[in-house]
Amino acid sequence: MQDVTVRRRKSRGKLQGRHNASLACLADVNNNNSTNICKTSDSFYDKPWKDQRRNSHPAKAKSCTELRIVGKAERRHAAGFHTRRCICRWVMSYGRLLWPDQLKLDFSQGCPVCRVSFSTEEALRNHMQKQHGRDFDVMLDVTDRRIVRSTMRLTVKYLARASRMIIRVENYSEVVLILRAVYLFGLDQRLESTFDGVLRMVPGYSYEIEHTVKQCIPNYQYTMILSATVAGSQVELIEQYYVQMLKSTPMAGNQLKMGILPYHHIPQYLIDLYLKEFEHDNHYDRLAMLCLENLRKFNKAGLTPTSYVEHLRLLNMIEDYDLQTTFATYTIPKVTLKPMEQARRYLITLDQFDVPPNLLEEDGYARITVTKHNRNVDNNLEFINGYIDAVNETGIVVTMQAPVRFTLPCRVEFPLNRTQYKLEYEALAHISKIDLDQLLFPKVLAKKRRPVRQVKFDWFQPTIAANAEQVTAIRNIVNMTSYPAPYIIFGPPGTGKTSTIVEAVLQIWRQQPRAHVLVAASSNFACNELTQRLMRFVPEADIFRFFSRSCERNIETIDMEILEISNLATGIYEIPTYEHIYGSRIVVSTVTNCGRLAQAHVIPTFFDYIFIDECGSAKEISALVPIAGVGTEGSKIHASVILAGDPKQLGPVVRFEFLKKTVHNTSLLERLMAQGIYKRDPNTGEFNSLVITKLLDNYRSHKSLIHFSNEWFYEGELRARAASELTDWAINWNCLPNMAFPIIFHSVVGITRVDKQSCSSFNKEEAQKVLFYVQKMLTDGINERQIREQDIGIVSPYRRQVSFLRQGCRNYGWEEIEVGSAEQFQGREKPVIIVSTVRSQRKHVGFLANTRRLNVVITRARCLLIIIGNPDTLQNDPHWYRLLRYIYENNGVRGIDFVLRKPEDNFAAREEEEDFA
């Protein structure tokens, strides 16, 4: 079953010394390196392995283990077989203290997790089935302590023809670990030992093991258990991983040939206007004066067919340049990089930034410039590119393409990724050729309408048949009743907007065998949700998920069944082939990534329908990307466009103040709904169902949870249709002030503090109350119902409060509780939502006054909503006052007593200080 010969792993280049040093460490276990597993150490960054390298000898390492460690090149030469990547998902890590005699126990007939020996194999098997179950659940002892992140990194590949797993383990921590065991829980529900020895691993050291398996089934979830001790201590670490093998279907055919996107230079006259904040100045040149005049004229008139392209192009260039300017302020001329435990990974602390890097996000670009010499000579500068790996409370973590030499001066920049803007400029170029009145400014229905063919449907989702609005929307979408104008699905929270889209796509797939559908959404989460629902009914060969390159870094978070039908099927990003696009009836991708199809000159007549979900949260120019050049050719509109969203929830994210007062702050869906054929009939008050449908049945929440939003945002038209067994189980909870009302407003008079690094606000008193409710629910449950961490969502509008609450949850070991902003929760739902408003002892509520943000926050919960805040501050805003009055009148208030008072006119609109998210 296992190879037992010894072979020292080869390494190349500058890493040679590090690998030799790590191998030399096998012979020398330093008992003086005692450390605490819950406290990170900075000693590794002094590079102690260099000292060990000077005194080490390769022969020592060669005799330290009986496990075969094989180099990558040799393995490929010996096997010559196709390697399949496995997706490894870290489940949990925990530590425990062991007695010295326990470290010497032989567990060849025992459980390595429970540390219990058994005399017979049958007794061991019974223990596995009873204590760990079919999927091997690690059972925590009361004395064990959960670790907030993995201490090791596991990667697995599978050699199909040789039936071998290539298991690679890396010390991901900053302490020296003694690896003692690696187990695989196989198909026969038995733990197979893949490594049974002692291996000393310094931080960053990795090794590979070859393990022969009888069979490896694609998509089957295996469990791997890693056991190690911290060098010089009695602390044992146990880590659990889930491992699933990809089918690794190779991309066959000709890859999409992406044309080069033009740079789209920002003209100097627009830069001059930007620097003067678009105010009049007699020193402007003629072009700047003309541009300023056009901007004012455009903003006054709004979007019109004649000025549409030029208007959106100007606004997009302003946002483009504003972000370029903002990202340039994050440059650090002389940066101090702190090496992380992984090679080529570095931490840049926040105190080195002149301005808070609030806009830096994961997957953004990073570039380090190293000055080789002090004198000015050719090739004096070395450029190293990379990307932002993580953004946390301590700083920015970057991963670079090559190691950085710290003995030389370094400069770090964070260039703006302009791909999105380039694709939007290209979309404008395509859209300028068509008749805008028909597609984007429809005032009347087309005279020559397509005949209605499909009337009767066999529903894929049986619940659709009982919903009149969903039936109407699907029938009209399939029959293209609005073509060439877009069809709009107006979907308030919980009304089944995603189900409607999925059913419409499925009906097109079934009833029109020659039709092809492009499904787009603003986020990868939404795209994956749509893909997963479609796959329940559509064969794999008929659907293709088109990922962008950045998704490869988070591949472990994507469901296996989605990966198998995507361009990440081999475990690495590959450009899709024309055969994958043309051979699929349904293609799913993000709004921005759909621009790649036009860039690759995919036939514009190929897609018959284009769906855009979450259209209400996208800029109008962004919504054009999946349409222009993809469903249009020259002046012709080939595809029927369907827009889905809710204009009453959060709209486009626009940060530049000047643009917030322009049409750039309005989505395509919202603009269309306010004019022409999409407006309500003034006589009947009804929408024209041939072009728009408003969904009315809420399937998400308890009736009390949707009542406020229904009255103030949706004209009281929503109907509570959720099943009582899903929404009523929090009723009669002993923490509810009103046992029949599942909403709590807990009044807390805290202190709003501003973080010096991020300028964002946080509130410790509110955070403590949030954690109090979380602990009570997880410990005691609700009405004898066990509450899982996944059932709870914590929402706060301020970035610093979000990070503060995340850290608080980690301190308790609550890793599965989702904490985020209103933007991150839009389109999501949880059984329990806890809201921390943060603003306290202020005369205004800042950007909490945004009614759409309020609507999103209070409509995420299915069963229980808890709002924590300062009532004296919140009721200064008229909408928050109405919400507090609603809760107050239903006896849902806890905490400090307060008196409701109606806010002064326009008082909430006054801004006395800058408010940072």
mmCIF file with all atom_site columns, C-alpha atoms in Angstrom, residues 649-723:
data_model
loop_
_atom_site.group_PDB
_atom_site.id
_atom_site.type_symbol
_atom_site.label_atom_id
_atom_site.label_alt_id
_atom_site.label_comp_id
_atom_site.label_asym_id
_atom_site.label_entity_id
_atom_site.label_seq_id
_atom_site.pdbx_PDB_ins_code
_atom_site.Cartn_x
_atom_site.Cartn_y
_atom_site.Cartn_z
_atom_site.occupancy
_atom_site.B_iso_or_equiv
_atom_site.pdbx_formal_charge
_atom_site.auth_seq_id
_atom_site.auth_comp_id
_atom_site.auth_asym_id
_atom_site.auth_atom_id
_atom_site.pdbx_PDB_model_num
ATOM 1  C CA . GLN A 1 649 ? -32.649 47.945 -2.371  1.00 0.00 ? 649 GLN A CA 1
ATOM 2  C CA . LEU A 1 650 ? -29.028 49.096 -2.590  1.00 0.00 ? 650 LEU A CA 1
ATOM 3  C CA . GLY A 1 651 ? -28.078 50.523 -5.962  1.00 0.00 ? 651 GLY A CA 1
ATOM 4  C CA . PRO A 1 652 ? -24.683 50.994 -7.645  1.00 0.00 ? 652 PRO A CA 1
ATOM 5  C CA . VAL A 1 653 ? -21.651 51.681 -5.463  1.00 0.00 ? 653 VAL A CA 1
ATOM 6  C CA . VAL A 1 654 ? -20.427 55.177 -6.383  1.00 0.00 ? 654 VAL A CA 1
ATOM 7  C CA . ARG A 1 655 ? -17.802 56.744 -4.116  1.00 0.00 ? 655 ARG A CA 1
ATOM 8  C CA . PHE A 1 656 ? -16.960 60.048 -5.835  1.00 0.00 ? 656 PHE A CA 1
ATOM 9  C CA . GLU A 1 657 ? -19.256 62.782 -4.496  1.00 0.00 ? 657 GLU A CA 1
ATOM 10 C CA . PHE A 1 658 ? -19.703 64.534 -7.854  1.00 0.00 ? 658 PHE A CA 1
ATOM 11 C CA . LEU A 1 659 ? -20.931 61.299 -9.478  1.00 0.00 ? 659 LEU A CA 1
ATOM 12 C CA . LYS A 1 660 ? -23.491 60.618 -6.741  1.00 0.00 ? 660 LYS A CA 1
ATOM 13 C CA . LYS A 1 661 ? -25.538 63.518 -8.117  1.00 0.00 ? 661 LYS A CA 1
ATOM 14 C CA . THR A 1 662 ? -25.511 62.153 -11.667 1.00 0.00 ? 662 THR A CA 1
ATOM 15 C CA . VAL A 1 663 ? -27.135 59.288 -13.571 1.00 0.00 ? 663 VAL A CA 1
ATOM 16 C CA . HIS A 1 664 ? -24.007 57.244 -12.770 1.00 0.00 ? 664 HIS A CA 1
ATOM 17 C CA . ASN A 1 665 ? -25.651 56.603 -9.392  1.00 0.00 ? 665 ASN A CA 1
ATOM 18 C CA . THR A 1 666 ? -28.742 55.067 -11.030 1.00 0.00 ? 666 THR A CA 1
ATOM 19 C CA . SER A 1 667 ? -29.091 51.547 -12.391 1.00 0.00 ? 667 SER A CA 1
ATOM 20 C CA . LEU A 1 668 ? -30.524 50.715 -15.804 1.00 0.00 ? 668 LEU A CA 1
ATOM 21 C CA . LEU A 1 669 ? -33.392 48.873 -14.133 1.00 0.00 ? 669 LEU A CA 1
ATOM 22 C CA . GLU A 1 670 ? -34.336 51.838 -11.935 1.00 0.00 ? 670 GLU A CA 1
ATOM 23 C CA . ARG A 1 671 ? -34.177 54.328 -14.816 1.00 0.00 ? 671 ARG A CA 1
ATOM 24 C CA . LEU A 1 672 ? -36.363 52.184 -17.066 1.00 0.00 ? 672 LEU A CA 1
ATOM 25 C CA . MET A 1 673 ? -38.958 51.597 -14.360 1.00 0.00 ? 673 MET A CA 1
ATOM 26 C CA . ALA A 1 674 ? -39.390 55.351 -13.901 1.00 0.00 ? 674 ALA A CA 1
ATOM 27 C CA . GLN A 1 675 ? -40.383 56.083 -17.487 1.00 0.00 ? 675 GLN A CA 1
ATOM 28 C CA . GLY A 1 676 ? -42.175 54.960 -20.628 1.00 0.00 ? 676 GLY A CA 1
ATOM 29 C CA . ILE A 1 677 ? -43.882 51.606 -20.881 1.00 0.00 ? 677 ILE A CA 1
ATOM 30 C CA . TYR A 1 678 ? -42.589 50.394 -17.504 1.00 0.00 ? 678 TYR A CA 1
ATOM 31 C CA . LYS A 1 679 ? -44.473 52.926 -15.358 1.00 0.00 ? 679 LYS A CA 1
ATOM 32 C CA . ARG A 1 680 ? -47.741 52.074 -13.646 1.00 0.00 ? 680 ARG A CA 1
ATOM 33 C CA . ASP A 1 681 ? -50.894 52.918 -15.541 1.00 0.00 ? 681 ASP A CA 1
ATOM 34 C CA . PRO A 1 682 ? -52.141 56.190 -13.991 1.00 0.00 ? 682 PRO A CA 1
ATOM 35 C CA . ASN A 1 683 ? -55.744 54.981 -14.236 1.00 0.00 ? 683 ASN A CA 1
ATOM 36 C CA . THR A 1 684 ? -55.502 51.407 -12.970 1.00 0.00 ? 684 THR A CA 1
ATOM 37 C CA . GLY A 1 685 ? -52.276 51.632 -10.947 1.00 0.00 ? 685 GLY A CA 1
ATOM 38 C CA . GLU A 1 686 ? -51.143 48.379 -12.556 1.00 0.00 ? 686 GLU A CA 1
ATOM 39 C CA . PHE A 1 687 ? -47.929 47.492 -14.413 1.00 0.00 ? 687 PHE A CA 1
ATOM 40 C CA . ASN A 1 688 ? -48.054 46.339 -18.035 1.00 0.00 ? 688 ASN A CA 1
ATOM 41 C CA . SER A 1 689 ? -47.354 42.621 -17.634 1.00 0.00 ? 689 SER A CA 1
ATOM 42 C CA . LEU A 1 690 ? -46.110 42.389 -21.230 1.00 0.00 ? 690 LEU A CA 1
ATOM 43 C CA . VAL A 1 691 ? -42.964 44.293 -20.217 1.00 0.00 ? 691 VAL A CA 1
ATOM 44 C CA . ILE A 1 692 ? -42.724 44.135 -16.407 1.00 0.00 ? 692 ILE A CA 1
ATOM 45 C CA . THR A 1 693 ? -43.908 41.950 -13.531 1.00 0.00 ? 693 THR A CA 1
ATOM 46 C CA . LYS A 1 694 ? -43.774 42.776 -9.841  1.00 0.00 ? 694 LYS A CA 1
ATOM 47 C CA . LEU A 1 695 ? -43.540 39.656 -7.682  1.00 0.00 ? 695 LEU A CA 1
ATOM 48 C CA . LEU A 1 696 ? -45.755 39.902 -4.612  1.00 0.00 ? 696 LEU A CA 1
ATOM 49 C CA . ASP A 1 697 ? -45.582 36.656 -2.611  1.00 0.00 ? 697 ASP A CA 1
ATOM 50 C CA . ASN A 1 698 ? -42.877 36.656 0.071   1.00 0.00 ? 698 ASN A CA 1
ATOM 51 C CA . TYR A 1 699 ? -41.592 33.136 0.786   1.00 0.00 ? 699 TYR A CA 1
ATOM 52 C CA . ARG A 1 700 ? -38.748 34.151 3.105   1.00 0.00 ? 700 ARG A CA 1
ATOM 53 C CA . SER A 1 701 ? -39.851 35.770 6.341   1.00 0.00 ? 701 SER A CA 1
ATOM 54 C CA . HIS A 1 702 ? -42.330 35.844 9.175   1.00 0.00 ? 702 HIS A CA 1
ATOM 55 C CA . LYS A 1 703 ? -45.132 38.318 8.444   1.00 0.00 ? 703 LYS A CA 1
ATOM 56 C CA . SER A 1 704 ? -43.926 40.700 11.189  1.00 0.00 ? 704 SER A CA 1
ATOM 57 C CA . LEU A 1 705 ? -40.483 40.874 9.586   1.00 0.00 ? 705 LEU A CA 1
ATOM 58 C CA . ILE A 1 706 ? -41.767 42.103 6.219   1.00 0.00 ? 706 ILE A CA 1
ATOM 59 C CA . HIS A 1 707 ? -44.593 44.332 7.476   1.00 0.00 ? 707 HIS A CA 1
ATOM 60 C CA . PHE A 1 708 ? -42.518 47.519 7.857   1.00 0.00 ? 708 PHE A CA 1
ATOM 61 C CA . SER A 1 709 ? -40.771 47.263 4.466   1.00 0.00 ? 709 SER A CA 1
ATOM 62 C CA . ASN A 1 710 ? -44.022 46.290 2.822   1.00 0.00 ? 710 ASN A CA 1
ATOM 63 C CA . GLU A 1 711 ? -45.794 49.415 4.056   1.00 0.00 ? 711 GLU A CA 1
ATOM 64 C CA . TRP A 1 712 ? -43.010 51.929 3.430   1.00 0.00 ? 712 TRP A CA 1
ATOM 65 C CA . PHE A 1 713 ? -41.278 50.583 0.313   1.00 0.00 ? 713 PHE A CA 1
ATOM 66 C CA . TYR A 1 714 ? -43.703 48.294 -1.538  1.00 0.00 ? 714 TYR A CA 1
ATOM 67 C CA . GLU A 1 715 ? -47.093 50.029 -1.288  1.00 0.00 ? 715 GLU A CA 1
ATOM 68 C CA . GLY A 1 716 ? -48.412 47.310 1.029   1.00 0.00 ? 716 GLY A CA 1
ATOM 69 C CA . GLU A 1 717 ? -48.709 44.842 -1.887  1.00 0.00 ? 717 GLU A CA 1
ATOM 70 C CA . LEU A 1 718 ? -46.528 42.029 -0.532  1.00 0.00 ? 718 LEU A CA 1
ATOM 71 C CA . ARG A 1 719 ? -48.185 38.908 0.811   1.00 0.00 ? 719 ARG A CA 1
ATOM 72 C CA . ALA A 1 720 ? -46.635 36.664 3.479   1.00 0.00 ? 720 ALA A CA 1
ATOM 73 C CA . ARG A 1 721 ? -46.575 33.155 2.001   1.00 0.00 ? 721 ARG A CA 1
ATOM 74 C CA . ALA A 1 722 ? -43.682 31.526 3.873   1.00 0.00 ? 722 ALA A CA 1
ATOM 75 C CA . ALA A 1 723 ? -44.325 28.170 5.537   1.00 0.00 ? 723 ALA A CA 1
#
